[in-house]
């Protein structure tokens, strides 16, 4: 019968090849802003990316024919060490930022777990290769080769997971959306904004007057009571004279 391969020895794994346990951080996010000149904004983004070692992974442009409003969507990747520099430059050049959402994730534990799995599978592969060299029976050879094929498939899958994680750590991702507002639409928005602000401010003044009046109710009550008493006495004196 074919000899069974011994399970990987954790101590040997640590000795044979050390696991990289440096802190692994993944950064990603989205930013949306207004730009008066879309072409100039795009050229600045691409130039900044090139200077910092980044690139545009995907680019989309949409044009709303009803109001002639254009919008760009860029999915970019930039080296993680330059992510903050790129984001600061992008934010400072934006005319008006609508939204910015940045997420930071620590994947150190996940990285170490996958690396450990990969190294243990590689050790197991080496043990089966040693068994393959010593095997003499055809049945043993076939069984070992079948097991090796399964192990190698697992190794490829695990290596792919590790490569993807390394890529996420090395390059940060940012989804950039920027748009322009046509002059006519901008004027309508300004009028609508001013109208809403006027209504809001007017309502605020009305509420203030209402609550101020409620606070003064004792004085108002005393005033009304005084007027009523004065008129009652005046009326009584008039009746007595008659």
PDB file of N, CA and C in Angstrom, residues 175-216:
ATOM      1  N   UNK A 175     -13.314  55.635  -6.980  1.00  0.00           N
ATOM      2  CA  UNK A 175     -14.311  55.869  -8.022  1.00  0.00           C
ATOM      3  C   UNK A 175     -14.585  57.374  -8.053  1.00  0.00           C
ATOM      4  N   UNK A 176     -14.195  58.036  -9.144  1.00  0.00           N
ATOM      5  CA  UNK A 176     -14.312  59.495  -9.260  1.00  0.00           C
ATOM      6  C   UNK A 176     -15.438  59.834 -10.221  1.00  0.00           C
ATOM      7  N   UNK A 177     -16.400  60.623  -9.756  1.00  0.00           N
ATOM      8  CA  UNK A 177     -17.495  61.099 -10.599  1.00  0.00           C
ATOM      9  C   UNK A 177     -17.485  62.616 -10.578  1.00  0.00           C
ATOM     10  N   UNK A 178     -17.457  63.234 -11.755  1.00  0.00           N
ATOM     11  CA  UNK A 178     -17.523  64.693 -11.817  1.00  0.00           C
ATOM     12  C   UNK A 178     -18.419  65.108 -12.991  1.00  0.00           C
ATOM     13  N   UNK A 179     -19.050  66.258 -12.865  1.00  0.00           N
ATOM     14  CA  UNK A 179     -20.089  66.677 -13.810  1.00  0.00           C
ATOM     15  C   UNK A 179     -20.059  68.193 -13.962  1.00  0.00           C
ATOM     16  N   UNK A 180     -20.768  68.674 -14.977  1.00  0.00           N
ATOM     17  CA  UNK A 180     -20.943  70.117 -15.135  1.00  0.00           C
ATOM     18  C   UNK A 180     -22.432  70.453 -15.174  1.00  0.00           C
ATOM     19  N   UNK A 181     -22.763  71.672 -14.783  1.00  0.00           N
ATOM     20  CA  UNK A 181     -24.156  72.136 -14.787  1.00  0.00           C
ATOM     21  C   UNK A 181     -24.285  73.243 -15.824  1.00  0.00           C
ATOM     22  N   UNK A 182     -25.135  73.078 -16.858  1.00  0.00           N
ATOM     23  CA  UNK A 182     -25.333  74.131 -17.860  1.00  0.00           C
ATOM     24  C   UNK A 182     -25.793  75.436 -17.211  1.00  0.00           C
ATOM     25  N   UNK A 183     -25.496  76.573 -17.860  1.00  0.00           N
ATOM     26  CA  UNK A 183     -25.794  77.893 -17.295  1.00  0.00           C
ATOM     27  C   UNK A 183     -27.268  78.059 -16.960  1.00  0.00           C
ATOM     28  N   UNK A 184     -28.160  77.642 -17.876  1.00  0.00           N
ATOM     29  CA  UNK A 184     -29.601  77.798 -17.638  1.00  0.00           C
ATOM     30  C   UNK A 184     -30.041  76.986 -16.425  1.00  0.00           C
ATOM     31  N   UNK A 185     -29.551  75.743 -16.346  1.00  0.00           N
ATOM     32  CA  UNK A 185     -29.910  74.893 -15.216  1.00  0.00           C
ATOM     33  C   UNK A 185     -29.353  75.453 -13.920  1.00  0.00           C
ATOM     34  N   UNK A 186     -28.127  76.018 -13.983  1.00  0.00           N
ATOM     35  CA  UNK A 186     -27.521  76.599 -12.795  1.00  0.00           C
ATOM     36  C   UNK A 186     -28.362  77.765 -12.275  1.00  0.00           C
ATOM     37  N   UNK A 187     -28.880  78.608 -13.232  1.00  0.00           N
ATOM     38  CA  UNK A 187     -29.710  79.742 -12.830  1.00  0.00           C
ATOM     39  C   UNK A 187     -30.995  79.266 -12.164  1.00  0.00           C
ATOM     40  N   UNK A 188     -31.604  78.200 -12.750  1.00  0.00           N
ATOM     41  CA  UNK A 188     -32.824  77.654 -12.151  1.00  0.00           C
ATOM     42  C   UNK A 188     -32.549  77.116 -10.752  1.00  0.00           C
ATOM     43  N   UNK A 189     -31.408  76.411 -10.600  1.00  0.00           N
ATOM     44  CA  UNK A 189     -31.066  75.864  -9.288  1.00  0.00           C
ATOM     45  C   UNK A 189     -30.816  76.973  -8.271  1.00  0.00           C
ATOM     46  N   UNK A 190     -30.160  78.055  -8.722  1.00  0.00           N
ATOM     47  CA  UNK A 190     -29.907  79.170  -7.810  1.00  0.00           C
ATOM     48  C   UNK A 190     -31.220  79.809  -7.365  1.00  0.00           C
ATOM     49  N   UNK A 191     -32.180  79.981  -8.334  1.00  0.00           N
ATOM     50  CA  UNK A 191     -33.480  80.555  -7.978  1.00  0.00           C
ATOM     51  C   UNK A 191     -34.222  79.643  -7.001  1.00  0.00           C
ATOM     52  N   UNK A 192     -34.202  78.333  -7.310  1.00  0.00           N
ATOM     53  CA  UNK A 192     -34.886  77.375  -6.431  1.00  0.00           C
ATOM     54  C   UNK A 192     -34.268  77.375  -5.040  1.00  0.00           C
ATOM     55  N   UNK A 193     -32.933  77.422  -4.994  1.00  0.00           N
ATOM     56  CA  UNK A 193     -32.251  77.432  -3.700  1.00  0.00           C
ATOM     57  C   UNK A 193     -32.597  78.678  -2.906  1.00  0.00           C
ATOM     58  N   UNK A 194     -32.578  79.845  -3.583  1.00  0.00           N
ATOM     59  CA  UNK A 194     -32.911  81.094  -2.898  1.00  0.00           C
ATOM     60  C   UNK A 194     -34.362  81.087  -2.405  1.00  0.00           C
ATOM     61  N   UNK A 195     -35.261  80.539  -3.235  1.00  0.00           N
ATOM     62  CA  UNK A 195     -36.672  80.489  -2.846  1.00  0.00           C
ATOM     63  C   UNK A 195     -36.859  79.603  -1.621  1.00  0.00           C
ATOM     64  N   UNK A 196     -36.201  78.427  -1.637  1.00  0.00           N
ATOM     65  CA  UNK A 196     -36.297  77.517  -0.488  1.00  0.00           C
ATOM     66  C   UNK A 196     -35.707  78.157   0.762  1.00  0.00           C
ATOM     67  N   UNK A 197     -34.576  78.851   0.592  1.00  0.00           N
ATOM     68  CA  UNK A 197     -33.959  79.510   1.738  1.00  0.00           C
ATOM     69  C   UNK A 197     -34.852  80.596   2.308  1.00  0.00           C
ATOM     70  N   UNK A 198     -35.526  81.361   1.399  1.00  0.00           N
ATOM     71  CA  UNK A 198     -36.419  82.432   1.848  1.00  0.00           C
ATOM     72  C   UNK A 198     -37.600  81.860   2.628  1.00  0.00           C
ATOM     73  N   UNK A 199     -38.177  80.763   2.109  1.00  0.00           N
ATOM     74  CA  UNK A 199     -39.295  80.121   2.805  1.00  0.00           C
ATOM     75  C   UNK A 199     -38.836  79.617   4.171  1.00  0.00           C
ATOM     76  N   UNK A 200     -37.667  78.991   4.194  1.00  0.00           N
ATOM     77  CA  UNK A 200     -37.148  78.454   5.454  1.00  0.00           C
ATOM     78  C   UNK A 200     -36.877  79.557   6.465  1.00  0.00           C
ATOM     79  N   UNK A 201     -36.261  80.660   6.002  1.00  0.00           N
ATOM     80  CA  UNK A 201     -35.965  81.759   6.914  1.00  0.00           C
ATOM     81  C   UNK A 201     -37.252  82.425   7.416  1.00  0.00           C
ATOM     82  N   UNK A 202     -38.215  82.586   6.502  1.00  0.00           N
ATOM     83  CA  UNK A 202     -39.496  83.189   6.901  1.00  0.00           C
ATOM     84  C   UNK A 202     -40.215  82.339   7.937  1.00  0.00           C
ATOM     85  N   UNK A 203     -40.203  81.040   7.730  1.00  0.00           N
ATOM     86  CA  UNK A 203     -40.828  80.127   8.689  1.00  0.00           C
ATOM     87  C   UNK A 203     -40.102  80.176  10.024  1.00  0.00           C
ATOM     88  N   UNK A 204     -38.778  80.312   9.959  1.00  0.00           N
ATOM     89  CA  UNK A 204     -38.019  80.417  11.199  1.00  0.00           C
ATOM     90  C   UNK A 204     -38.365  81.678  11.978  1.00  0.00           C
ATOM     91  N   UNK A 205     -38.525  82.802  11.261  1.00  0.00           N
ATOM     92  CA  UNK A 205     -38.909  84.060  11.923  1.00  0.00           C
ATOM     93  C   UNK A 205     -40.294  83.939  12.539  1.00  0.00           C
ATOM     94  N   UNK A 206     -41.231  83.308  11.796  1.00  0.00           N
ATOM     95  CA  UNK A 206     -42.591  83.132  12.303  1.00  0.00           C
ATOM     96  C   UNK A 206     -42.601  82.288  13.573  1.00  0.00           C
ATOM     97  N   UNK A 207     -41.816  81.217  13.596  1.00  0.00           N
ATOM     98  CA  UNK A 207     -41.752  80.381  14.792  1.00  0.00           C
ATOM     99  C   UNK A 207     -41.149  81.145  15.965  1.00  0.00           C
ATOM    100  N   UNK A 208     -40.140  81.959  15.674  1.00  0.00           N
ATOM    101  CA  UNK A 208     -39.517  82.743  16.740  1.00  0.00           C
ATOM    102  C   UNK A 208     -40.508  83.718  17.353  1.00  0.00           C
ATOM    103  N   UNK A 209     -41.278  84.398  16.490  1.00  0.00           N
ATOM    104  CA  UNK A 209     -42.286  85.341  16.984  1.00  0.00           C
ATOM    105  C   UNK A 209     -43.353  84.629  17.804  1.00  0.00           C
ATOM    106  N   UNK A 210     -43.734  83.437  17.336  1.00  0.00           N
ATOM    107  CA  UNK A 210     -44.775  82.683  18.030  1.00  0.00           C
ATOM    108  C   UNK A 210     -44.328  82.304  19.441  1.00  0.00           C
ATOM    109  N   UNK A 211     -43.116  81.769  19.538  1.00  0.00           N
ATOM    110  CA  UNK A 211     -42.628  81.340  20.850  1.00  0.00           C
ATOM    111  C   UNK A 211     -42.310  82.528  21.753  1.00  0.00           C
ATOM    112  N   UNK A 212     -41.841  83.626  21.146  1.00  0.00           N
ATOM    113  CA  UNK A 212     -41.613  84.834  21.951  1.00  0.00           C
ATOM    114  C   UNK A 212     -42.922  85.367  22.520  1.00  0.00           C
ATOM    115  N   UNK A 213     -43.977  85.278  21.710  1.00  0.00           N
ATOM    116  CA  UNK A 213     -45.300  85.737  22.176  1.00  0.00           C
ATOM    117  C   UNK A 213     -45.799  84.874  23.321  1.00  0.00           C
ATOM    118  N   UNK A 214     -45.571  83.546  23.194  1.00  0.00           N
ATOM    119  CA  UNK A 214     -45.992  82.647  24.269  1.00  0.00           C
ATOM    120  C   UNK A 214     -45.234  82.963  25.558  1.00  0.00           C
ATOM    121  N   UNK A 215     -43.968  83.302  25.442  1.00  0.00           N
ATOM    122  CA  UNK A 215     -43.170  83.619  26.623  1.00  0.00           C
ATOM    123  C   UNK A 215     -43.673  84.883  27.322  1.00  0.00           C
ATOM    124  N   UNK A 216     -44.298  85.760  26.557  1.00  0.00           N
ATOM    125  CA  UNK A 216     -44.784  87.036  27.122  1.00  0.00           C
ATOM    126  C   UNK A 216     -46.245  86.973  27.542  1.00  0.00           C
TER     127      UNK A 216
END
